[in-house]
JSON list of C-alpha atoms in Angstrom, two decimals:
[
{"chain": "A", "resi": 1017, "resn": "UNK", "atom": "CA", "xyz": [102.02, 73.17, 89.91]},
{"chain": "A", "resi": 1018, "resn": "UNK", "atom": "CA", "xyz": [103.71, 71.18, 87.17]},
{"chain": "A", "resi": 1019, "resn": "UNK", "atom": "CA", "xyz": [107.59, 71.79, 86.86]},
{"chain": "A", "resi": 1020, "resn": "UNK", "atom": "CA", "xyz": [110.00, 70.58, 84.38]},
{"chain": "A", "resi": 1021, "resn": "UNK", "atom": "CA", "xyz": [112.07, 67.49, 84.60]},
{"chain": "A", "resi": 1022, "resn": "UNK", "atom": "CA", "xyz": [115.67, 68.15, 85.81]},
{"chain": "A", "resi": 1023, "resn": "UNK", "atom": "CA", "xyz": [118.25, 66.00, 84.31]},
{"chain": "A", "resi": 1024, "resn": "UNK", "atom": "CA", "xyz": [120.80, 65.41, 87.18]},
{"chain": "A", "resi": 1025, "resn": "UNK", "atom": "CA", "xyz": [123.57, 65.03, 84.51]},
{"chain": "A", "resi": 1026, "resn": "UNK", "atom": "CA", "xyz": [123.37, 68.32, 83.57]},
{"chain": "A", "resi": 1027, "resn": "UNK", "atom": "CA", "xyz": [124.06, 70.47, 86.52]},
{"chain": "A", "resi": 1028, "resn": "UNK", "atom": "CA", "xyz": [127.08, 72.52, 85.77]},
{"chain": "A", "resi": 1029, "resn": "UNK", "atom": "CA", "xyz": [124.77, 75.56, 86.23]},
{"chain": "A", "resi": 1030, "resn": "UNK", "atom": "CA", "xyz": [124.16, 74.61, 89.59]},
{"chain": "A", "resi": 1031, "resn": "UNK", "atom": "CA", "xyz": [126.43, 76.93, 91.59]},
{"chain": "A", "resi": 1032, "resn": "UNK", "atom": "CA", "xyz": [126.21, 78.41, 95.32]},
{"chain": "A", "resi": 1033, "resn": "UNK", "atom": "CA", "xyz": [125.65, 81.76, 93.92]},
{"chain": "A", "resi": 1034, "resn": "UNK", "atom": "CA", "xyz": [122.38, 80.71, 92.51]},
{"chain": "A", "resi": 1035, "resn": "UNK", "atom": "CA", "xyz": [121.05, 79.51, 95.89]},
{"chain": "A", "resi": 1036, "resn": "UNK", "atom": "CA", "xyz": [118.85, 81.28, 97.99]},
{"chain": "A", "resi": 1037, "resn": "UNK", "atom": "CA", "xyz": [118.31, 79.15, 101.05]},
{"chain": "A", "resi": 1038, "resn": "UNK", "atom": "CA", "xyz": [115.40, 81.15, 102.62]},
{"chain": "A", "resi": 1039, "resn": "UNK", "atom": "CA", "xyz": [113.64, 81.09, 99.16]},
{"chain": "A", "resi": 1040, "resn": "UNK", "atom": "CA", "xyz": [114.19, 77.31, 98.45]},
{"chain": "A", "resi": 1041, "resn": "UNK", "atom": "CA", "xyz": [112.89, 76.65, 101.99]},
{"chain": "A", "resi": 1042, "resn": "UNK", "atom": "CA", "xyz": [109.70, 78.69, 101.45]},
{"chain": "A", "resi": 1043, "resn": "UNK", "atom": "CA", "xyz": [109.16, 77.20, 98.09]},
{"chain": "A", "resi": 1044, "resn": "UNK", "atom": "CA", "xyz": [109.39, 73.63, 99.41]},
{"chain": "A", "resi": 1045, "resn": "UNK", "atom": "CA", "xyz": [106.84, 74.67, 102.28]},
{"chain": "A", "resi": 1046, "resn": "UNK", "atom": "CA", "xyz": [104.55, 76.12, 99.72]},
{"chain": "A", "resi": 1047, "resn": "UNK", "atom": "CA", "xyz": [104.67, 72.91, 97.45]},
{"chain": "A", "resi": 1048, "resn": "UNK", "atom": "CA", "xyz": [103.78, 70.70, 100.37]},
{"chain": "A", "resi": 1049, "resn": "UNK", "atom": "CA", "xyz": [100.74, 73.12, 101.22]},
{"chain": "A", "resi": 1050, "resn": "UNK", "atom": "CA", "xyz": [99.64, 72.73, 97.31]},
{"chain": "A", "resi": 1051, "resn": "UNK", "atom": "CA", "xyz": [99.94, 69.05, 97.78]},
{"chain": "A", "resi": 1052, "resn": "UNK", "atom": "CA", "xyz": [97.86, 69.05, 100.89]},
{"chain": "A", "resi": 1053, "resn": "UNK", "atom": "CA", "xyz": [95.22, 71.33, 99.22]},
{"chain": "A", "resi": 1054, "resn": "UNK", "atom": "CA", "xyz": [95.22, 69.06, 96.14]},
{"chain": "A", "resi": 1055, "resn": "UNK", "atom": "CA", "xyz": [94.43, 66.03, 98.33]},
{"chain": "A", "resi": 1056, "resn": "UNK", "atom": "CA", "xyz": [91.64, 67.55, 100.18]},
{"chain": "A", "resi": 1057, "resn": "UNK", "atom": "CA", "xyz": [90.25, 68.78, 96.91]},
{"chain": "A", "resi": 1058, "resn": "UNK", "atom": "CA", "xyz": [90.23, 65.50, 95.35]},
{"chain": "A", "resi": 1059, "resn": "UNK", "atom": "CA", "xyz": [88.76, 63.90, 98.35]},
{"chain": "A", "resi": 1060, "resn": "UNK", "atom": "CA", "xyz": [85.91, 66.24, 98.67]},
{"chain": "A", "resi": 1061, "resn": "UNK", "atom": "CA", "xyz": [84.98, 65.37, 95.17]},
{"chain": "A", "resi": 1062, "resn": "UNK", "atom": "CA", "xyz": [85.00, 61.64, 95.79]},
{"chain": "A", "resi": 1063, "resn": "UNK", "atom": "CA", "xyz": [81.55, 60.04, 95.23]},
{"chain": "A", "resi": 1064, "resn": "UNK", "atom": "CA", "xyz": [81.66, 57.57, 97.98]},
{"chain": "A", "resi": 1065, "resn": "UNK", "atom": "CA", "xyz": [83.08, 57.59, 101.45]},
{"chain": "A", "resi": 1066, "resn": "UNK", "atom": "CA", "xyz": [84.93, 60.74, 101.89]},
{"chain": "A", "resi": 1067, "resn": "UNK", "atom": "CA", "xyz": [87.25, 61.08, 104.72]},
{"chain": "A", "resi": 1068, "resn": "UNK", "atom": "CA", "xyz": [85.50, 62.59, 107.67]},
{"chain": "A", "resi": 1069, "resn": "UNK", "atom": "CA", "xyz": [87.23, 65.26, 109.58]},
{"chain": "A", "resi": 1070, "resn": "UNK", "atom": "CA", "xyz": [88.34, 63.93, 113.02]},
{"chain": "A", "resi": 1071, "resn": "UNK", "atom": "CA", "xyz": [88.60, 60.24, 112.22]},
{"chain": "A", "resi": 1072, "resn": "UNK", "atom": "CA", "xyz": [91.86, 58.43, 112.88]},
{"chain": "A", "resi": 1073, "resn": "UNK", "atom": "CA", "xyz": [92.58, 57.97, 109.30]},
{"chain": "A", "resi": 1074, "resn": "UNK", "atom": "CA", "xyz": [92.14, 61.84, 108.64]},
{"chain": "A", "resi": 1075, "resn": "UNK", "atom": "CA", "xyz": [94.22, 62.68, 111.74]},
{"chain": "A", "resi": 1076, "resn": "UNK", "atom": "CA", "xyz": [97.00, 60.52, 110.47]},
{"chain": "A", "resi": 1077, "resn": "UNK", "atom": "CA", "xyz": [97.03, 62.04, 107.04]},
{"chain": "A", "resi": 1078, "resn": "UNK", "atom": "CA", "xyz": [96.93, 65.49, 108.50]},
{"chain": "A", "resi": 1079, "resn": "UNK", "atom": "CA", "xyz": [99.69, 64.60, 110.77]},
{"chain": "A", "resi": 1080, "resn": "UNK", "atom": "CA", "xyz": [101.83, 63.38, 107.93]},
{"chain": "A", "resi": 1081, "resn": "UNK", "atom": "CA", "xyz": [101.46, 66.33, 105.81]},
{"chain": "A", "resi": 1082, "resn": "UNK", "atom": "CA", "xyz": [102.10, 68.83, 108.75]},
{"chain": "A", "resi": 1083, "resn": "UNK", "atom": "CA", "xyz": [105.24, 66.74, 109.44]},
{"chain": "A", "resi": 1084, "resn": "UNK", "atom": "CA", "xyz": [106.31, 67.05, 105.79]},
{"chain": "A", "resi": 1085, "resn": "UNK", "atom": "CA", "xyz": [105.73, 70.86, 105.81]},
{"chain": "A", "resi": 1086, "resn": "UNK", "atom": "CA", "xyz": [107.87, 71.36, 108.61]},
{"chain": "A", "resi": 1087, "resn": "UNK", "atom": "CA", "xyz": [110.76, 68.84, 107.82]},
{"chain": "A", "resi": 1088, "resn": "UNK", "atom": "CA", "xyz": [111.01, 68.64, 103.98]},
{"chain": "A", "resi": 1089, "resn": "UNK", "atom": "CA", "xyz": [112.07, 72.45, 103.86]},
{"chain": "A", "resi": 1090, "resn": "UNK", "atom": "CA", "xyz": [114.88, 71.78, 106.30]},
{"chain": "A", "resi": 1091, "resn": "UNK", "atom": "CA", "xyz": [116.22, 68.62, 104.73]},
{"chain": "A", "resi": 1092, "resn": "UNK", "atom": "CA", "xyz": [116.21, 70.49, 101.42]},
{"chain": "A", "resi": 1093, "resn": "UNK", "atom": "CA", "xyz": [118.23, 73.25, 102.85]},
{"chain": "A", "resi": 1094, "resn": "UNK", "atom": "CA", "xyz": [120.62, 70.86, 104.19]},
{"chain": "A", "resi": 1095, "resn": "UNK", "atom": "CA", "xyz": [121.38, 69.34, 100.72]},
{"chain": "A", "resi": 1096, "resn": "UNK", "atom": "CA", "xyz": [121.43, 72.75, 98.96]},
{"chain": "A", "resi": 1097, "resn": "UNK", "atom": "CA", "xyz": [123.96, 74.07, 101.55]},
{"chain": "A", "resi": 1098, "resn": "UNK", "atom": "CA", "xyz": [126.48, 71.42, 100.38]},
{"chain": "A", "resi": 1099, "resn": "UNK", "atom": "CA", "xyz": [127.58, 73.41, 97.50]},
{"chain": "A", "resi": 1100, "resn": "UNK", "atom": "CA", "xyz": [129.18, 75.90, 99.98]},
{"chain": "A", "resi": 1101, "resn": "UNK", "atom": "CA", "xyz": [131.60, 73.00, 101.08]},
{"chain": "A", "resi": 1102, "resn": "UNK", "atom": "CA", "xyz": [133.10, 72.36, 97.59]},
{"chain": "A", "resi": 1103, "resn": "UNK", "atom": "CA", "xyz": [136.72, 72.28, 97.87]},
{"chain": "A", "resi": 1104, "resn": "UNK", "atom": "CA", "xyz": [136.55, 72.28, 101.64]},
{"chain": "A", "resi": 1105, "resn": "UNK", "atom": "CA", "xyz": [137.61, 69.87, 104.27]},
{"chain": "A", "resi": 1106, "resn": "UNK", "atom": "CA", "xyz": [137.28, 66.07, 102.96]},
{"chain": "A", "resi": 1107, "resn": "UNK", "atom": "CA", "xyz": [134.37, 64.82, 100.84]},
{"chain": "A", "resi": 1108, "resn": "UNK", "atom": "CA", "xyz": [133.56, 62.09, 103.02]},
{"chain": "A", "resi": 1109, "resn": "UNK", "atom": "CA", "xyz": [133.43, 64.39, 106.16]},
{"chain": "A", "resi": 1110, "resn": "UNK", "atom": "CA", "xyz": [131.19, 66.85, 104.39]},
{"chain": "A", "resi": 1111, "resn": "UNK", "atom": "CA", "xyz": [128.66, 63.95, 103.63]},
{"chain": "A", "resi": 1112, "resn": "UNK", "atom": "CA", "xyz": [128.72, 62.23, 106.75]},
{"chain": "A", "resi": 1113, "resn": "UNK", "atom": "CA", "xyz": [126.24, 64.76, 108.34]},
{"chain": "A", "resi": 1114, "resn": "UNK", "atom": "CA", "xyz": [124.31, 64.57, 105.15]},
{"chain": "A", "resi": 1115, "resn": "UNK", "atom": "CA", "xyz": [123.80, 60.68, 105.54]},
{"chain": "A", "resi": 1116, "resn": "UNK", "atom": "CA", "xyz": [122.80, 61.12, 109.23]},
{"chain": "A", "resi": 1117, "resn": "UNK", "atom": "CA", "xyz": [120.34, 63.80, 108.47]},
{"chain": "A", "resi": 1118, "resn": "UNK", "atom": "CA", "xyz": [118.95, 61.65, 105.72]},
{"chain": "A", "resi": 1119, "resn": "UNK", "atom": "CA", "xyz": [118.40, 58.87, 108.19]},
{"chain": "A", "resi": 1120, "resn": "UNK", "atom": "CA", "xyz": [116.64, 61.09, 110.62]},
{"chain": "A", "resi": 1121, "resn": "UNK", "atom": "CA", "xyz": [114.41, 62.71, 107.89]},
{"chain": "A", "resi": 1122, "resn": "UNK", "atom": "CA", "xyz": [113.55, 59.42, 106.50]},
{"chain": "A", "resi": 1123, "resn": "UNK", "atom": "CA", "xyz": [112.74, 57.68, 110.01]},
{"chain": "A", "resi": 1124, "resn": "UNK", "atom": "CA", "xyz": [110.41, 60.57, 110.88]},
{"chain": "A", "resi": 1125, "resn": "UNK", "atom": "CA", "xyz": [108.66, 60.70, 107.55]},
{"chain": "A", "resi": 1126, "resn": "UNK", "atom": "CA", "xyz": [108.24, 57.03, 107.13]},
{"chain": "A", "resi": 1127, "resn": "UNK", "atom": "CA", "xyz": [106.75, 56.65, 110.73]},
{"chain": "A", "resi": 1128, "resn": "UNK", "atom": "CA", "xyz": [104.15, 59.45, 110.08]},
{"chain": "A", "resi": 1129, "resn": "UNK", "atom": "CA", "xyz": [103.48, 57.90, 106.70]},
{"chain": "A", "resi": 1130, "resn": "UNK", "atom": "CA", "xyz": [102.53, 54.39, 107.73]},
{"chain": "A", "resi": 1131, "resn": "UNK", "atom": "CA", "xyz": [99.36, 55.03, 109.49]},
{"chain": "A", "resi": 1132, "resn": "UNK", "atom": "CA", "xyz": [98.37, 57.93, 106.94]},
{"chain": "A", "resi": 1133, "resn": "UNK", "atom": "CA", "xyz": [98.42, 55.60, 103.86]},
{"chain": "A", "resi": 1134, "resn": "UNK", "atom": "CA", "xyz": [96.20, 52.76, 104.73]},
{"chain": "A", "resi": 1135, "resn": "UNK", "atom": "CA", "xyz": [93.63, 53.59, 102.04]},
{"chain": "A", "resi": 1136, "resn": "UNK", "atom": "CA", "xyz": [94.32, 52.87, 98.30]},
{"chain": "A", "resi": 1137, "resn": "UNK", "atom": "CA", "xyz": [92.56, 56.02, 97.57]},
{"chain": "A", "resi": 1138, "resn": "UNK", "atom": "CA", "xyz": [94.65, 58.13, 99.65]},
{"chain": "A", "resi": 1139, "resn": "UNK", "atom": "CA", "xyz": [97.90, 56.88, 98.24]},
{"chain": "A", "resi": 1140, "resn": "UNK", "atom": "CA", "xyz": [96.48, 57.22, 94.69]},
{"chain": "A", "resi": 1141, "resn": "UNK", "atom": "CA", "xyz": [95.67, 61.00, 95.47]},
{"chain": "A", "resi": 1142, "resn": "UNK", "atom": "CA", "xyz": [99.23, 61.16, 96.94]},
{"chain": "A", "resi": 1143, "resn": "UNK", "atom": "CA", "xyz": [100.92, 59.73, 93.78]},
{"chain": "A", "resi": 1144, "resn": "UNK", "atom": "CA", "xyz": [98.90, 62.14, 91.54]},
{"chain": "A", "resi": 1145, "resn": "UNK", "atom": "CA", "xyz": [99.95, 65.14, 93.58]},
{"chain": "A", "resi": 1146, "resn": "UNK", "atom": "CA", "xyz": [103.65, 64.32, 93.53]},
{"chain": "A", "resi": 1147, "resn": "UNK", "atom": "CA", "xyz": [103.59, 63.81, 89.68]},
{"chain": "A", "resi": 1148, "resn": "UNK", "atom": "CA", "xyz": [103.01, 67.37, 89.38]},
{"chain": "A", "resi": 1149, "resn": "UNK", "atom": "CA", "xyz": [105.35, 68.81, 92.13]},
{"chain": "A", "resi": 1150, "resn": "UNK", "atom": "CA", "xyz": [108.96, 69.35, 92.52]},
{"chain": "A", "resi": 1151, "resn": "UNK", "atom": "CA", "xyz": [109.29, 67.91, 95.96]},
{"chain": "A", "resi": 1152, "resn": "UNK", "atom": "CA", "xyz": [109.85, 64.10, 94.90]},
{"chain": "A", "resi": 1153, "resn": "UNK", "atom": "CA", "xyz": [112.94, 62.30, 94.76]},
{"chain": "A", "resi": 1154, "resn": "UNK", "atom": "CA", "xyz": [114.70, 64.33, 92.18]},
{"chain": "A", "resi": 1155, "resn": "UNK", "atom": "CA", "xyz": [114.58, 67.38, 94.21]},
{"chain": "A", "resi": 1156, "resn": "UNK", "atom": "CA", "xyz": [116.74, 65.58, 96.72]},
{"chain": "A", "resi": 1157, "resn": "UNK", "atom": "CA", "xyz": [119.12, 63.82, 94.07]},
{"chain": "A", "resi": 1158, "resn": "UNK", "atom": "CA", "xyz": [119.95, 66.94, 92.08]},
{"chain": "A", "resi": 1159, "resn": "UNK", "atom": "CA", "xyz": [121.67, 69.09, 94.80]},
{"chain": "A", "resi": 1160, "resn": "UNK", "atom": "CA", "xyz": [123.60, 65.98, 95.87]},
{"chain": "A", "resi": 1161, "resn": "UNK", "atom": "CA", "xyz": [124.60, 65.23, 92.37]},
{"chain": "A", "resi": 1162, "resn": "UNK", "atom": "CA", "xyz": [125.63, 68.83, 91.88]},
{"chain": "A", "resi": 1163, "resn": "UNK", "atom": "CA", "xyz": [127.82, 68.71, 94.86]},
{"chain": "A", "resi": 1164, "resn": "UNK", "atom": "CA", "xyz": [129.61, 65.30, 93.83]},
{"chain": "A", "resi": 1165, "resn": "UNK", "atom": "CA", "xyz": [130.12, 66.64, 90.54]},
{"chain": "A", "resi": 1166, "resn": "UNK", "atom": "CA", "xyz": [131.68, 69.97, 91.48]},
{"chain": "A", "resi": 1167, "resn": "UNK", "atom": "CA", "xyz": [134.13, 67.92, 93.71]},
{"chain": "A", "resi": 1168, "resn": "UNK", "atom": "CA", "xyz": [134.88, 65.76, 90.92]},
{"chain": "A", "resi": 1169, "resn": "UNK", "atom": "CA", "xyz": [135.74, 68.81, 88.64]},
{"chain": "A", "resi": 1170, "resn": "UNK", "atom": "CA", "xyz": [138.07, 70.14, 91.35]},
{"chain": "A", "resi": 1171, "resn": "UNK", "atom": "CA", "xyz": [139.80, 66.77, 91.37]},
{"chain": "A", "resi": 1172, "resn": "UNK", "atom": "CA", "xyz": [138.84, 65.65, 94.78]},
{"chain": "A", "resi": 1173, "resn": "UNK", "atom": "CA", "xyz": [136.73, 62.53, 93.45]},
{"chain": "A", "resi": 1174, "resn": "UNK", "atom": "CA", "xyz": [137.92, 59.73, 91.66]},
{"chain": "A", "resi": 1175, "resn": "UNK", "atom": "CA", "xyz": [137.21, 60.28, 87.85]},
{"chain": "A", "resi": 1176, "resn": "UNK", "atom": "CA", "xyz": [135.51, 56.64, 87.89]},
{"chain": "A", "resi": 1177, "resn": "UNK", "atom": "CA", "xyz": [132.58, 58.03, 90.19]},
{"chain": "A", "resi": 1178, "resn": "UNK", "atom": "CA", "xyz": [129.28, 58.64, 88.72]},
{"chain": "A", "resi": 1179, "resn": "UNK", "atom": "CA", "xyz": [127.80, 61.64, 90.69]},
{"chain": "A", "resi": 1180, "resn": "UNK", "atom": "CA", "xyz": [124.26, 60.86, 90.06]},
{"chain": "A", "resi": 1181, "resn": "UNK", "atom": "CA", "xyz": [124.40, 57.11, 90.59]},
{"chain": "A", "resi": 1182, "resn": "UNK", "atom": "CA", "xyz": [126.53, 57.95, 94.16]},
{"chain": "A", "resi": 1183, "resn": "UNK", "atom": "CA", "xyz": [123.84, 60.42, 95.07]},
{"chain": "A", "resi": 1184, "resn": "UNK", "atom": "CA", "xyz": [121.23, 57.91, 94.57]},
{"chain": "A", "resi": 1185, "resn": "UNK", "atom": "CA", "xyz": [123.11, 55.18, 96.55]},
{"chain": "A", "resi": 1186, "resn": "UNK", "atom": "CA", "xyz": [123.65, 57.43, 99.36]},
{"chain": "A", "resi": 1187, "resn": "UNK", "atom": "CA", "xyz": [120.02, 58.44, 99.64]},
{"chain": "A", "resi": 1188, "resn": "UNK", "atom": "CA", "xyz": [118.78, 54.71, 99.03]},
{"chain": "A", "resi": 1189, "resn": "UNK", "atom": "CA", "xyz": [121.23, 53.73, 102.02]},
{"chain": "A", "resi": 1190, "resn": "UNK", "atom": "CA", "xyz": [119.60, 56.23, 104.30]},
{"chain": "A", "resi": 1191, "resn": "UNK", "atom": "CA", "xyz": [116.07, 55.38, 103.19]},
{"chain": "A", "resi": 1192, "resn": "UNK", "atom": "CA", "xyz": [116.59, 51.69, 103.72]},
{"chain": "A", "resi": 1193, "resn": "UNK", "atom": "CA", "xyz": [118.06, 51.81, 107.22]},
{"chain": "A", "resi": 1194, "resn": "UNK", "atom": "CA", "xyz": [115.05, 54.15, 108.11]},
{"chain": "A", "resi": 1195, "resn": "UNK", "atom": "CA", "xyz": [112.38, 51.76, 106.66]},
{"chain": "A", "resi": 1196, "resn": "UNK", "atom": "CA", "xyz": [114.02, 48.95, 108.69]},
{"chain": "A", "resi": 1197, "resn": "UNK", "atom": "CA", "xyz": [114.26, 50.97, 111.86]},
{"chain": "A", "resi": 1198, "resn": "UNK", "atom": "CA", "xyz": [110.60, 51.99, 111.41]},
{"chain": "A", "resi": 1199, "resn": "UNK", "atom": "CA", "xyz": [109.47, 48.48, 110.84]},
{"chain": "A", "resi": 1200, "resn": "UNK", "atom": "CA", "xyz": [111.65, 46.82, 113.47]},
{"chain": "A", "resi": 1201, "resn": "UNK", "atom": "CA", "xyz": [112.29, 49.49, 115.88]},
{"chain": "A", "resi": 1202, "resn": "UNK", "atom": "CA", "xyz": [115.73, 51.01, 116.88]},
{"chain": "A", "resi": 1203, "resn": "UNK", "atom": "CA", "xyz": [117.13, 48.57, 119.28]},
{"chain": "A", "resi": 1204, "resn": "UNK", "atom": "CA", "xyz": [120.20, 46.03, 119.43]},
{"chain": "A", "resi": 1205, "resn": "UNK", "atom": "CA", "xyz": [118.81, 44.17, 116.30]},
{"chain": "A", "resi": 1206, "resn": "UNK", "atom": "CA", "xyz": [119.98, 47.16, 114.11]},
{"chain": "A", "resi": 1207, "resn": "UNK", "atom": "CA", "xyz": [123.16, 49.35, 113.88]},
{"chain": "A", "resi": 1208, "resn": "UNK", "atom": "CA", "xyz": [123.09, 52.67, 115.33]},
{"chain": "A", "resi": 1209, "resn": "UNK", "atom": "CA", "xyz": [122.27, 55.68, 112.92]},
{"chain": "A", "resi": 1210, "resn": "UNK", "atom": "CA", "xyz": [125.84, 57.14, 113.27]},
{"chain": "A", "resi": 1211, "resn": "UNK", "atom": "CA", "xyz": [127.43, 53.71, 112.28]},
{"chain": "A", "resi": 1212, "resn": "UNK", "atom": "CA", "xyz": [124.99, 53.39, 109.44]},
{"chain": "A", "resi": 1213, "resn": "UNK", "atom": "CA", "xyz": [125.79, 56.80, 108.07]},
{"chain": "A", "resi": 1214, "resn": "UNK", "atom": "CA", "xyz": [129.46, 56.06, 108.33]},
{"chain": "A", "resi": 1215, "resn": "UNK", "atom": "CA", "xyz": [129.23, 53.01, 106.63]},
{"chain": "A", "resi": 1216, "resn": "UNK", "atom": "CA", "xyz": [126.94, 54.43, 103.74]},
{"chain": "A", "resi": 1217, "resn": "UNK", "atom": "CA", "xyz": [129.67, 57.40, 103.13]},
{"chain": "A", "resi": 1218, "resn": "UNK", "atom": "CA", "xyz": [132.68, 54.86, 103.37]},
{"chain": "A", "resi": 1219, "resn": "UNK", "atom": "CA", "xyz": [131.28, 52.05, 100.90]},
{"chain": "A", "resi": 1220, "resn": "UNK", "atom": "CA", "xyz": [130.52, 54.81, 98.35]},
{"chain": "A", "resi": 1221, "resn": "UNK", "atom": "CA", "xyz": [134.42, 54.92, 97.90]},
{"chain": "A", "resi": 1222, "resn": "UNK", "atom": "CA", "xyz": [134.42, 58.21, 96.13]},
{"chain": "A", "resi": 1223, "resn": "UNK", "atom": "CA", "xyz": [137.77, 59.88, 97.27]},
{"chain": "A", "resi": 1224, "resn": "UNK", "atom": "CA", "xyz": [140.89, 59.50, 95.32]},
{"chain": "A", "resi": 1225, "resn": "UNK", "atom": "CA", "xyz": [143.31, 56.75, 96.93]},
{"chain": "A", "resi": 1226, "resn": "UNK", "atom": "CA", "xyz": [146.37, 57.74, 98.30]},
{"chain": "A", "resi": 1227, "resn": "UNK", "atom": "CA", "xyz": [149.38, 56.82, 96.39]}
]
């Protein structure tokens, strides 16, 4: 299940013609299934207090993994499809639905993860499984970095932009809002997801300034 590390700075080869959205979607789903199988296998081998099927904790873990299997492939495809937008429209307009989709994805995943990861042993197993998988943070950073780098080569982004740093900042902004919304609830205390998505993209200051 191990996959090689991908350096997000070396993404010139990442082109739309290389993408097979259906294959990538199926691969992401398969990786989540492998992760679930790994966690269950490790759990069965524990000498003490294995998770009993049907318990609240076990049910929460199963729900989280089922949600991840459903949502992660869709999120990965949204990011992969960005490469088809290179040179089209405005970069900020292309990124706005990405930021909104990212917030939605992280909100759903975090809401399911909170009740699932109440046991240190479950958390450790999940970390171990993620180390040998390609569904970690890098799988999100690489396609977004590739898109930004392609737009920069096309002269549509400021030469001062660092694509991988901007990709990380966009995703971090989405994750941060999702964390606070999961913790505090979506009410008047926090700005709307649409407003946050616009702010994240605007504050990246990616596009060339008009003379």
